[in-house]
Coordinates of C-alpha atoms and ligand atoms in Angstrom, one line a residue:
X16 CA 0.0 0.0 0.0
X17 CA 1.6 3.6 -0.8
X18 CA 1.6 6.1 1.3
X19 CA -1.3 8.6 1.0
X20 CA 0.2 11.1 2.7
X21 CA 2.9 11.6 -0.6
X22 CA 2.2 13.5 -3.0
X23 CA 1.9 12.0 -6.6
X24 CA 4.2 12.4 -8.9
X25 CA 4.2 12.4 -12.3
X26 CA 6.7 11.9 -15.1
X27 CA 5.7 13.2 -18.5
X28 CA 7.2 12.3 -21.8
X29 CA 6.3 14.4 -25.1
X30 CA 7.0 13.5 -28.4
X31 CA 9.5 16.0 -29.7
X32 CA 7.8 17.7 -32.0
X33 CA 5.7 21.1 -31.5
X34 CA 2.4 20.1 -32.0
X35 CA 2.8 17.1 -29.0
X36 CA 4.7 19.4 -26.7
X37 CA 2.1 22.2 -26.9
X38 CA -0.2 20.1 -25.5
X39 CA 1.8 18.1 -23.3
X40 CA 3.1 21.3 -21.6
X41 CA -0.8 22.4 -21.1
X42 CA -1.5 19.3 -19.4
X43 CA 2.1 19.2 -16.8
X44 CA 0.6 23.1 -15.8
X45 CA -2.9 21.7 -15.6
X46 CA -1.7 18.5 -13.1
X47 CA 0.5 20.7 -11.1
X48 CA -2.5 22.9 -10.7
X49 CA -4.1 20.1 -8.9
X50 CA -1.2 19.6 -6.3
X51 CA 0.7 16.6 -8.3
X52 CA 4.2 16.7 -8.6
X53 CA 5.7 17.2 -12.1
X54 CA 8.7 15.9 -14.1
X55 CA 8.6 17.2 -17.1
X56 CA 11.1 15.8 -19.9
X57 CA 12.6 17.4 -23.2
X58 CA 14.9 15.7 -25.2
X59 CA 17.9 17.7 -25.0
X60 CA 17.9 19.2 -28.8
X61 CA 14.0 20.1 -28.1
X62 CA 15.8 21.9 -25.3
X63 CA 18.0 23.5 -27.0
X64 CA 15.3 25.2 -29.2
X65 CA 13.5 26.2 -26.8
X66 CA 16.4 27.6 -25.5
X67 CA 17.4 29.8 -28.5
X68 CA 14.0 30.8 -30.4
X69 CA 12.6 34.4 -29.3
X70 CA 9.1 34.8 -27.8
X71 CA 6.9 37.5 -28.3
X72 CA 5.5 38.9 -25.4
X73 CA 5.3 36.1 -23.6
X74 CA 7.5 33.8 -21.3
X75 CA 9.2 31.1 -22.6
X76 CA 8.6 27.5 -21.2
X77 CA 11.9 27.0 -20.1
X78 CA 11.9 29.9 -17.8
X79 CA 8.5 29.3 -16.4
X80 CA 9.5 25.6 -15.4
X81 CA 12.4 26.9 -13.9
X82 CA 10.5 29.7 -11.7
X83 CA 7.2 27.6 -11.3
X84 CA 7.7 26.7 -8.0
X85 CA 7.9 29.7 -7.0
X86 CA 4.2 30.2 -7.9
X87 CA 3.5 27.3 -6.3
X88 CA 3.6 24.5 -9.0
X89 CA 5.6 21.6 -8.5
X90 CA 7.2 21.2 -12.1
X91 CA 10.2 20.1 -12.2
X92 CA 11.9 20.2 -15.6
X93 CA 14.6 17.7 -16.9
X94 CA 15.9 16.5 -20.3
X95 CA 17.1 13.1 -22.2
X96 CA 19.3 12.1 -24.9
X97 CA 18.3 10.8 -28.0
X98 CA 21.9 9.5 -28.9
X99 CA 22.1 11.4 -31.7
X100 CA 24.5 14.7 -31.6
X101 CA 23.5 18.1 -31.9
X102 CA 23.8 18.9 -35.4
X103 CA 22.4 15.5 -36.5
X104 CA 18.7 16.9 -38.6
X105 CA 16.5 15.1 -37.3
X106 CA 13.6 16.3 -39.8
X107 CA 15.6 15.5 -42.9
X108 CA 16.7 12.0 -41.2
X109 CA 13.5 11.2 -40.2
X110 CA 13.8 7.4 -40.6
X111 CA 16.9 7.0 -38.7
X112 CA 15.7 9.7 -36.0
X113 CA 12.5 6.9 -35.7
X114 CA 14.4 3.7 -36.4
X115 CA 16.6 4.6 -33.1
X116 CA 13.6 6.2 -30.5
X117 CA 12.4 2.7 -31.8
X118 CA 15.3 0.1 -30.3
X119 CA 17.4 2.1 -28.3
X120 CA 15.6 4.7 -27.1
X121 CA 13.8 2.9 -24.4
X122 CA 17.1 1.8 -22.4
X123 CA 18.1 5.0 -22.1
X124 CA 14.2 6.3 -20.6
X125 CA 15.0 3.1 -18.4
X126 CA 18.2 4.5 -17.0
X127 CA 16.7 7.9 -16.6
X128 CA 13.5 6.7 -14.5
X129 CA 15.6 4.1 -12.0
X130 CA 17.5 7.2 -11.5
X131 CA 15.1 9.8 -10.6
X132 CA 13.6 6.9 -8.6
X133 CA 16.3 6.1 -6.3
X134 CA 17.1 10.1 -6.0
X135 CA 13.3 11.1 -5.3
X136 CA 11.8 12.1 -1.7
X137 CA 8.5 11.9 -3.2
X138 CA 6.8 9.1 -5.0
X139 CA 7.2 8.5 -8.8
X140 CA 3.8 7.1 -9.0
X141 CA 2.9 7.4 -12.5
X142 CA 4.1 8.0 -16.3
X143 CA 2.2 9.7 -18.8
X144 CA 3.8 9.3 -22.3
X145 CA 3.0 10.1 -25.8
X146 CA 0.8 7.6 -27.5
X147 CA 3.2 7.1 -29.8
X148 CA 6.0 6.0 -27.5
X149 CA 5.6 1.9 -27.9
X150 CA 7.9 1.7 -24.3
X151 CA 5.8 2.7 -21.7
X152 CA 4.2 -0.6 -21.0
X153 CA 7.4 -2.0 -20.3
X154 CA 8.7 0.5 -18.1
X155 CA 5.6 1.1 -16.0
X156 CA 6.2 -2.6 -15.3
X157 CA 9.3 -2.8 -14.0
X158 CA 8.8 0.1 -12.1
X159 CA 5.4 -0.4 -10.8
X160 CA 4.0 3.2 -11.7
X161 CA 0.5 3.7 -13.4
X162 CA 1.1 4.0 -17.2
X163 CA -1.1 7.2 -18.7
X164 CA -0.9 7.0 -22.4
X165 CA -1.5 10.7 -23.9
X166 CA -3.1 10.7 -27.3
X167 CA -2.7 14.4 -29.1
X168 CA -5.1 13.5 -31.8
X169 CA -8.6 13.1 -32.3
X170 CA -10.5 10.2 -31.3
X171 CA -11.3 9.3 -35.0
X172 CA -7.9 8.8 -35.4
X173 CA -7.2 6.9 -32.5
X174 CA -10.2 4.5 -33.5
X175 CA -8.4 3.8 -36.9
X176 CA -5.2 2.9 -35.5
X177 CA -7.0 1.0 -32.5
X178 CA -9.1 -1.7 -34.7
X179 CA -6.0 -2.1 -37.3
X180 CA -6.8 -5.9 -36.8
X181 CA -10.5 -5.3 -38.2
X182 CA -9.1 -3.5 -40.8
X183 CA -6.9 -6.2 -41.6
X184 CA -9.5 -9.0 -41.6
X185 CA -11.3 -6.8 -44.2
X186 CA -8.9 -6.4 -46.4
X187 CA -8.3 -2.4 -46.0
X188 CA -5.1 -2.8 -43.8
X189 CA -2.2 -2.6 -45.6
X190 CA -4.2 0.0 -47.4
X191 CA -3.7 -0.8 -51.4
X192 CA -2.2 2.2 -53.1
X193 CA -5.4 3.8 -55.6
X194 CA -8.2 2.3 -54.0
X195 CA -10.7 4.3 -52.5
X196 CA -13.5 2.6 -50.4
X197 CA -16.3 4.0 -47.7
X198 CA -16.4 1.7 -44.5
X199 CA -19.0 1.3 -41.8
X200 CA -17.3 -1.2 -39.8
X201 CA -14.8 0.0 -37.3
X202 CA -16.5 0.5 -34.1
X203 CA -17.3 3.8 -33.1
X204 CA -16.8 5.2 -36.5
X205 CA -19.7 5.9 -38.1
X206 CA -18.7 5.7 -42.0
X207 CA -15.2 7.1 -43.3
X208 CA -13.6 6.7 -46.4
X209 CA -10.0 5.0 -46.4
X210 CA -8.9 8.0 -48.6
X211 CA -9.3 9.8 -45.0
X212 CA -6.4 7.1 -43.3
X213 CA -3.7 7.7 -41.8
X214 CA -0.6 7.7 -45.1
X215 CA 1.6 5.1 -42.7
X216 CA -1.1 2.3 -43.3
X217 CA -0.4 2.5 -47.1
X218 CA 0.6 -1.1 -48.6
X219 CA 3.7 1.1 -49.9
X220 CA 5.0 2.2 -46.1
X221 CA 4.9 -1.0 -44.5
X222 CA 8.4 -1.0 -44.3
X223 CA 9.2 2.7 -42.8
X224 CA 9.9 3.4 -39.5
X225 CA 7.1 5.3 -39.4
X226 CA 4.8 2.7 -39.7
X227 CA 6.4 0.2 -37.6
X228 CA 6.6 2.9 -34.8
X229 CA 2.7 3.9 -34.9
X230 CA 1.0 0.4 -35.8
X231 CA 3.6 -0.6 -32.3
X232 CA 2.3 1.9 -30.8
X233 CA -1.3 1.4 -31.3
X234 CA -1.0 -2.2 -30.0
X235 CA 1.4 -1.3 -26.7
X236 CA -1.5 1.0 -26.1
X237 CA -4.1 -1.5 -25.1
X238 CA -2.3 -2.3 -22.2
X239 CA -2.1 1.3 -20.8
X240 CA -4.3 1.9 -17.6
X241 CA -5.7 4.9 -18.8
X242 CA -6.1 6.8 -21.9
X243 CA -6.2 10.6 -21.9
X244 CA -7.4 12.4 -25.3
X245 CA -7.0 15.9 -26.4
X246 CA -10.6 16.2 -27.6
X247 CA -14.3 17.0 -26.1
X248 CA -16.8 14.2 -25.6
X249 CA -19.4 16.6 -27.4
X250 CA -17.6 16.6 -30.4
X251 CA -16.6 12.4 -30.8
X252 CA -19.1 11.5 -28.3
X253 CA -19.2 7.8 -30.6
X254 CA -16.2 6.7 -30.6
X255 CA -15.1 7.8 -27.0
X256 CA -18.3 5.5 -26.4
X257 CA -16.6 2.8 -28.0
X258 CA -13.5 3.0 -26.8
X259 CA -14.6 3.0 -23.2
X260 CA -15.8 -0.6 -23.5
X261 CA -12.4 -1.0 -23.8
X262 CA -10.1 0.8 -21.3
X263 CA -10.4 4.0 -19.1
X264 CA -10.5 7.0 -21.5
X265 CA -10.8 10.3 -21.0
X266 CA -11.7 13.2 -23.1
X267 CA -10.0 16.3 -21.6
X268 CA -9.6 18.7 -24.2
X269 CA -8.9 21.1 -25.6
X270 CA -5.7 21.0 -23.3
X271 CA -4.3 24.2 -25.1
X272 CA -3.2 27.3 -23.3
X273 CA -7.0 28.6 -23.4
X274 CA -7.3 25.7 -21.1
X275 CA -4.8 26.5 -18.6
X276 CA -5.3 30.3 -19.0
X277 CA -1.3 30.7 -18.4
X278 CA 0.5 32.3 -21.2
X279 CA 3.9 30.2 -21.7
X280 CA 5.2 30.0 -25.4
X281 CA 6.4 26.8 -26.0
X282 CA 7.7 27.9 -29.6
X283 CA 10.7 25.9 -31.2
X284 CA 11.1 28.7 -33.7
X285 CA 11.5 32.4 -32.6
X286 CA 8.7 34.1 -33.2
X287 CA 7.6 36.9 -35.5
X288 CA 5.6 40.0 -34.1
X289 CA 2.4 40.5 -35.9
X290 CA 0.4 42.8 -33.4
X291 CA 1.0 45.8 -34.3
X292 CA 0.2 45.3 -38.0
X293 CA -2.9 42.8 -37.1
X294 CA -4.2 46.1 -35.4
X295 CA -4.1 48.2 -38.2
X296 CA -6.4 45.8 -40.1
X297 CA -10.1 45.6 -40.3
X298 CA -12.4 43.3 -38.4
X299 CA -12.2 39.7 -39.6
X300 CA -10.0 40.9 -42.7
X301 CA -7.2 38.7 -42.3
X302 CA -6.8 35.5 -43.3
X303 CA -4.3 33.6 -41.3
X304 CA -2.3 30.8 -43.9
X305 CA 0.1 27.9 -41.9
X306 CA 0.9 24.5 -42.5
X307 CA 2.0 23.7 -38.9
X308 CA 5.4 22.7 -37.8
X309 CA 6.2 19.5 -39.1
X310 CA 4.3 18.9 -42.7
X311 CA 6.1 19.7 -46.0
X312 CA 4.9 20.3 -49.3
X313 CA 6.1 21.4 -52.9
X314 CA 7.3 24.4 -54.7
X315 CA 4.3 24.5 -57.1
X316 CA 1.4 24.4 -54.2
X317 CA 3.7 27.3 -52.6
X318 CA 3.8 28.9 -56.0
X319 CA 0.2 28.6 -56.2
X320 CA -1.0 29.8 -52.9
X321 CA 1.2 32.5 -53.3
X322 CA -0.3 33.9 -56.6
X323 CA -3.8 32.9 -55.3
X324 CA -3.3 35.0 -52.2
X325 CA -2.7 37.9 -54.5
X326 CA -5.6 37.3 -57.0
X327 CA -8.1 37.2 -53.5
X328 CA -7.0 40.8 -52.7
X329 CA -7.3 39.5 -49.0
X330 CA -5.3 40.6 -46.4
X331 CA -3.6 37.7 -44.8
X332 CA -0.5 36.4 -42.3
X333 CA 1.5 33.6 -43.9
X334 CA 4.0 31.2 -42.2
X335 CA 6.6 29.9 -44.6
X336 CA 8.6 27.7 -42.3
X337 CA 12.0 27.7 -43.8
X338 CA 11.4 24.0 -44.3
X339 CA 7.9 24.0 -45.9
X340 CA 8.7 22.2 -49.2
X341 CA 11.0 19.4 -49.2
X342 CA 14.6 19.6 -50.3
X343 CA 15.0 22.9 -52.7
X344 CA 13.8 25.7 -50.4
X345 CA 15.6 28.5 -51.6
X346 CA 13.6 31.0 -53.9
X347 CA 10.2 29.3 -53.2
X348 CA 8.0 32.7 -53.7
X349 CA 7.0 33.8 -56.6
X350 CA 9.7 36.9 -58.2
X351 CA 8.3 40.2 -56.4
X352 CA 5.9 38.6 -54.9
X353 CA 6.6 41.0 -51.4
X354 CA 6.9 43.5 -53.4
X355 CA 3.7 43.0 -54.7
X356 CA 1.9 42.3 -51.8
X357 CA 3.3 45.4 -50.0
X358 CA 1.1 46.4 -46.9
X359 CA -1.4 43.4 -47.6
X360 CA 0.3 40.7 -46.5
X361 CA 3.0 39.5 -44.3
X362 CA 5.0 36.6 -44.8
X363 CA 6.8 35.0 -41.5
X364 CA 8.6 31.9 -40.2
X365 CA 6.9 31.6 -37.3
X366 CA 4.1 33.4 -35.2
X367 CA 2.3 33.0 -31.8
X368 CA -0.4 31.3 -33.6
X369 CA -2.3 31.6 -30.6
X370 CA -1.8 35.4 -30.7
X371 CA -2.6 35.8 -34.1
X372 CA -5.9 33.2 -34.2
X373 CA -6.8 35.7 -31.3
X374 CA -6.9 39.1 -33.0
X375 CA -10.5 40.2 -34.2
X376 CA -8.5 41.1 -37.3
X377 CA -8.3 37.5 -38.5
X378 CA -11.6 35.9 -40.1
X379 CA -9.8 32.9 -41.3
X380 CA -7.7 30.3 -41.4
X381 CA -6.2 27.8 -44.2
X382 CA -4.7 25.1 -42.4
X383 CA -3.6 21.8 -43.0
X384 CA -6.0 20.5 -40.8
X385 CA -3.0 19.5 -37.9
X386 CA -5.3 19.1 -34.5
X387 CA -3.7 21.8 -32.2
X388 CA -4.8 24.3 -35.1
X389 CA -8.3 23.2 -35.6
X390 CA -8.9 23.2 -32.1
X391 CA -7.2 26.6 -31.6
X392 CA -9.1 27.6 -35.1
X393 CA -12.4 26.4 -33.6
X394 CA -11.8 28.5 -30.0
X395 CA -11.2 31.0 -32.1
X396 CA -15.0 30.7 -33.9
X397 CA -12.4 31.3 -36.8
X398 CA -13.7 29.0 -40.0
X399 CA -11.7 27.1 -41.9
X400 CA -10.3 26.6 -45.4
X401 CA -8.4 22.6 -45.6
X402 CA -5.2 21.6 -46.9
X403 CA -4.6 18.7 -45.7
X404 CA -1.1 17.0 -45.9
X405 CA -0.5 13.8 -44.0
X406 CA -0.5 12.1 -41.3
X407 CA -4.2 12.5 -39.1
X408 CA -5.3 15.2 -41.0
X409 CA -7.1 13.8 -44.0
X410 CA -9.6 12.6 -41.2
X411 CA -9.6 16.0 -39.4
X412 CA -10.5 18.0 -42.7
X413 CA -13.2 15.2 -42.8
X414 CA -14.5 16.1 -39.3
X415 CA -13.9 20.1 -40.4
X416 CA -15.4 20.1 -43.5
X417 CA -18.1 17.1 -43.9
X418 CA -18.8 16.4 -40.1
X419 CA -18.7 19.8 -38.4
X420 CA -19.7 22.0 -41.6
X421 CA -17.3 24.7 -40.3
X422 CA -14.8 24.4 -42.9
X423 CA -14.6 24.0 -46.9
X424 CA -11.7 21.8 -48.9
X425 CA -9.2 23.6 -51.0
X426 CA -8.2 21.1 -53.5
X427 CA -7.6 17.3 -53.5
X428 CA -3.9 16.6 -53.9
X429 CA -0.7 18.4 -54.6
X430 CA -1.9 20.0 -58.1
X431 CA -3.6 23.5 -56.9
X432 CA -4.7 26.2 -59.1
X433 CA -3.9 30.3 -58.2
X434 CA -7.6 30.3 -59.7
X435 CA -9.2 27.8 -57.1
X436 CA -7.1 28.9 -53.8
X437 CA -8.5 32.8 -54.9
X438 CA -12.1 31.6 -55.3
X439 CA -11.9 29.5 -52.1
X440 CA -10.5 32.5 -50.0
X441 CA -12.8 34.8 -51.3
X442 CA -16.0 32.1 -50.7
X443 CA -14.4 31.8 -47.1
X444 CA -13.7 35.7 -46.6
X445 CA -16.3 37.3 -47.7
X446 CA -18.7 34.7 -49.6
X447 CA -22.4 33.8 -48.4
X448 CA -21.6 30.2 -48.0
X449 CA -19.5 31.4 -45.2
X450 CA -22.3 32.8 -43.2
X451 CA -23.5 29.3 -42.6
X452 CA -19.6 28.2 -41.7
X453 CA -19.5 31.2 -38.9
X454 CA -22.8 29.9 -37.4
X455 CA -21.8 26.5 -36.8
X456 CA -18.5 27.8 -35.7
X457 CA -19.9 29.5 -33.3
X458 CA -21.9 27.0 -31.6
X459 CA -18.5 24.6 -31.7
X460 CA -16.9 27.3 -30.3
X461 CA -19.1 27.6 -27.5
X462 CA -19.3 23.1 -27.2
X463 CA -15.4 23.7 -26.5
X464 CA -15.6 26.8 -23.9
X465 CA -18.2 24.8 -21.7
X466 CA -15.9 21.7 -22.1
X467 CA -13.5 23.4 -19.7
X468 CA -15.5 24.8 -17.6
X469 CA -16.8 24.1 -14.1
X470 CA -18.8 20.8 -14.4
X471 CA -18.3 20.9 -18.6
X472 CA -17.7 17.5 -19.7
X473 CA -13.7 18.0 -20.0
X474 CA -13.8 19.7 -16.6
X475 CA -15.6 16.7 -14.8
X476 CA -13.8 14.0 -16.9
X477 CA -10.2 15.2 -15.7
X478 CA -11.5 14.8 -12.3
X479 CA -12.8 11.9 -12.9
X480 CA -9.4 11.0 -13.8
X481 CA -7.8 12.0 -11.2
X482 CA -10.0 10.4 -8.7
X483 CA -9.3 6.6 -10.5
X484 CA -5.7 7.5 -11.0
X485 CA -5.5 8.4 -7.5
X486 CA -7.5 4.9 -6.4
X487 CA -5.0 3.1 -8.3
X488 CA -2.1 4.3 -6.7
X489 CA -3.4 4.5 -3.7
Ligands
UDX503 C1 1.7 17.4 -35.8 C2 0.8 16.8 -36.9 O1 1.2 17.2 -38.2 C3 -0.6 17.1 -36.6 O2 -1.4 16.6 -37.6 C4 -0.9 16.4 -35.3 O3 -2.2 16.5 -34.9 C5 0.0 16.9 -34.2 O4 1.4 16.7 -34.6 P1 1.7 20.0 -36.6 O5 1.7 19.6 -38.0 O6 2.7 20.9 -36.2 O7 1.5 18.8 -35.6 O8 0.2 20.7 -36.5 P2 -0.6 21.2 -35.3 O9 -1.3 20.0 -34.6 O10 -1.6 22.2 -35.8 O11 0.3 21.9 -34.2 C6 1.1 23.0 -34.5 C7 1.2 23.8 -33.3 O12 2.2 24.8 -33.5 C8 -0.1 24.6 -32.9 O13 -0.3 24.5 -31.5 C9 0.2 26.0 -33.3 O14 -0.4 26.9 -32.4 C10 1.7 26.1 -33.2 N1 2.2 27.1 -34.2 C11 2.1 26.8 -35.5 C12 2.7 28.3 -33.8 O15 2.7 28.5 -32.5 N2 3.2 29.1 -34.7 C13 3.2 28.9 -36.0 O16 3.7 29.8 -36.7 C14 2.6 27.7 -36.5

């Protein structure tokens, strides 16, 4: 029997990439806030990022784990090597990055855990780790902590990857390259097209990294104790309902900074100050362009959106992310294309997003449908155009545009038109059709903002949480 009088402590593992550690950060601040004890662990080059990249207006992460106990949060803050050396890209090596989190990485979270264990006063009583870690069932074991398995994504996407061996038995797992079919079979999941899958459950990725690394993943996950999911039980109320047969899962989202309602930038990149010019713009003028942190495209979609942008006449905020198109990234505008834009546009590396999804300036958002943007997009009551790229966010755009109505598709695929990105813009901007997107954006809106508030359905299922975590332990 533990000792009740302890607090519990916590150790929390993000995947290192920005749009897992915004939300992982959200939730350390929101367990701490509830008088747990934090570790919180960076890999070391996520660390030094953090370190180096320039915040606008707010503080940076770093620093506010390092002063947080003097507000009264237990959070301490630690980091990990990956094994790899500083320089080593680990975008551009992607595959090797992967290949070694998958078979070495989990000795070394080993060694780092039966350290803090023997150093600890207080007692290491559970881990919560990234979905996509496949370790933690291993080392919750041989530890004997509670294993919390964080999933980022929505719960449509966690459904897909859960019933892989349904999938399977109907022949649409590996997925055959150029075949398109509807299902109504995996439970939960009302209908979805396999068009909408994941891209690592294509017959022609079997062999990546990548693939072995999720479809691990999604198996070590069964035998977590608890599942908690970025998303609100309003909005995937089916399969939450399904996947509750199964094992404990929570919906507790949206665990963004709205949700925590403490400012901390947890930006890799420095960011770019937009305020000023954001206030010399008109209500809902602004459309706010960004493909998120991670995904890459082409020259020619760049090329596209670029001239599309211009033929719109809309005011908007891009983020070109210095590696938005694979390989060749020099000279990826359009000749004169600033010039051209002059006092229209501004065209960044990196933003507060938050910030800038805030302003009454912006009136929408073309996104590549990552899930910490819809969300933020949706808290925002800001509608949506969809670009999807990879990874989950075929099946958001599906819950944005065809599910939730509060969003319309750019194009289908990598060959774009400067013609069709204008007309969508200006359908989205300023259209009629996008009366009918603000007024379902709206109610959303408001489905998310109760979530997290007293007694919302987020609010009472972290508590609920808390109290079953806290039985196990205890
Ligand atoms: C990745 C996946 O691609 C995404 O689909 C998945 O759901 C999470 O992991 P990413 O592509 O980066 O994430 O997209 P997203 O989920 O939208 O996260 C990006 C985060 O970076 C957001 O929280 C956004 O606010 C932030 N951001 C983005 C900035 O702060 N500034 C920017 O300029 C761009």
């Amino acid at each position: 029997m533990a000792n009740t009088q302890l607090k519990p402590h916590a150790i929390l593992f993000a995947l290192p990439y920005q749009g897992h550690i915004n939300p992982f950060v959200n939730l350390a601040i929101k367990l701490a806030s509830k008088g747990f004890t934090i570790t919180f662990v960076h890999f070391e080059f996520v660390h030094r990022m953090l370190s180096k990249s320039q915040h606008t207006n707010t503080n940076n992460v770093i620093d506010f784990f390092s002063e947080a106990r003097n507000s009264g949060l237990d959070i301490r803050y630690s980091t990990i090597n990956d094994g790899f050396p500083p320089e080593f890209d680990r975008l551009n090596n992607f595959d090797e990055f992967w290949t070694s989190l998958l078979q070495d990485f989990s000795a070394r979270v080993d060694g780092f855990i039966g350290k803090i264990l023997q150093s600890e006063q207080s007692m290491v009583s559970f881990l919560i780790a990234d979905t996509f870690f496949s370790w933690p069932p291993t080392i919750a074991k041989k530890y004997n902590i509670v294993n919390v398995s964080f999933f980022t994504q929505p719960a449509l996407v966690y459904s897909i990857g859960y019933h892989l061996d349904i999938l399977r038995e109907n022949g649409h797992y590996p997925l055959k390259e150029n075949t398109v079919e509807e299902i109504n079979y995996i439970p939960g999941v009302k209908s979805i097209s396999t068009k909408e899958f994941m891209h690592f459950l294509k017959e022609g990725e079997i062999k990546t990294p990548q693939h072995e690394a999720s479809t691990r993943a999604y198996q070590e996950v069964k035998k977590a104790d608890f599942v908690l999911h970025n998303t609100v039980q309003e909005l995937e109320s089916e399969a939450l309902y399904d996947l509750n047969k199964k094992q404990p899962n929570y919906a507790i989202g949206p665990i963004s900074s709205f949700l925590t309602k403490i400012t901390v930038s947890k930006s890799l990149w420095s960011e770019s100050e937009c305020t000023k010019w954001l206030e010399s713009k008109p209500l809902n003028s602004v459309l706010y362009v960004s493909f998120g942190s991670f995904a890459q495209t082409n020259k020619h979609v760049i090329q596209e959106i670029a001239h599309g942008l211009v033929l719109s006449q809309v005011n908007f905020i891009w983020v070109v992310r210095e590696n938005i198109v694979k390989l060749d990234c020099t000279n990826i505008l359009p000749d004169g294309f600033k010039d051209e834009i002059g006092d229209k546009g501004l065209v960044i590396p990196w933003c507060n997003q938050n910030m800038v999804l805030s302003s009454l300036a912006v009136g929408g958002f073309l996104t590549h449908c990552g899930w910490n943007s819809t969300i933020e997009s949706i808290w925002c009551s800001t509608p949506m155009i969809c670009y999807p790229i990879e990874f989950d966010q075929p099946a958001v755009r599906k819950l944005v545009v065809d599910d939730w109505k509060v969003g319309i598709n750019l194009h289908d695929g990598d060959l774009i038109h400067r013609d069709e990105v204008a007309e969508k813009i200006r359908i989205l901007m300023t259209g009629v059709g996008s009366l009918g997107l603000k007024q379902e954006i709206e109610k959303l809106k408001n489905v998310l903002h109760k979530a997290i508030e007293k007694d919302g359905s987020s609010d009472r299922n972290f508590d609920q949480f808390v109290e079953d975590l806290k039985a196990k332990i205890y």
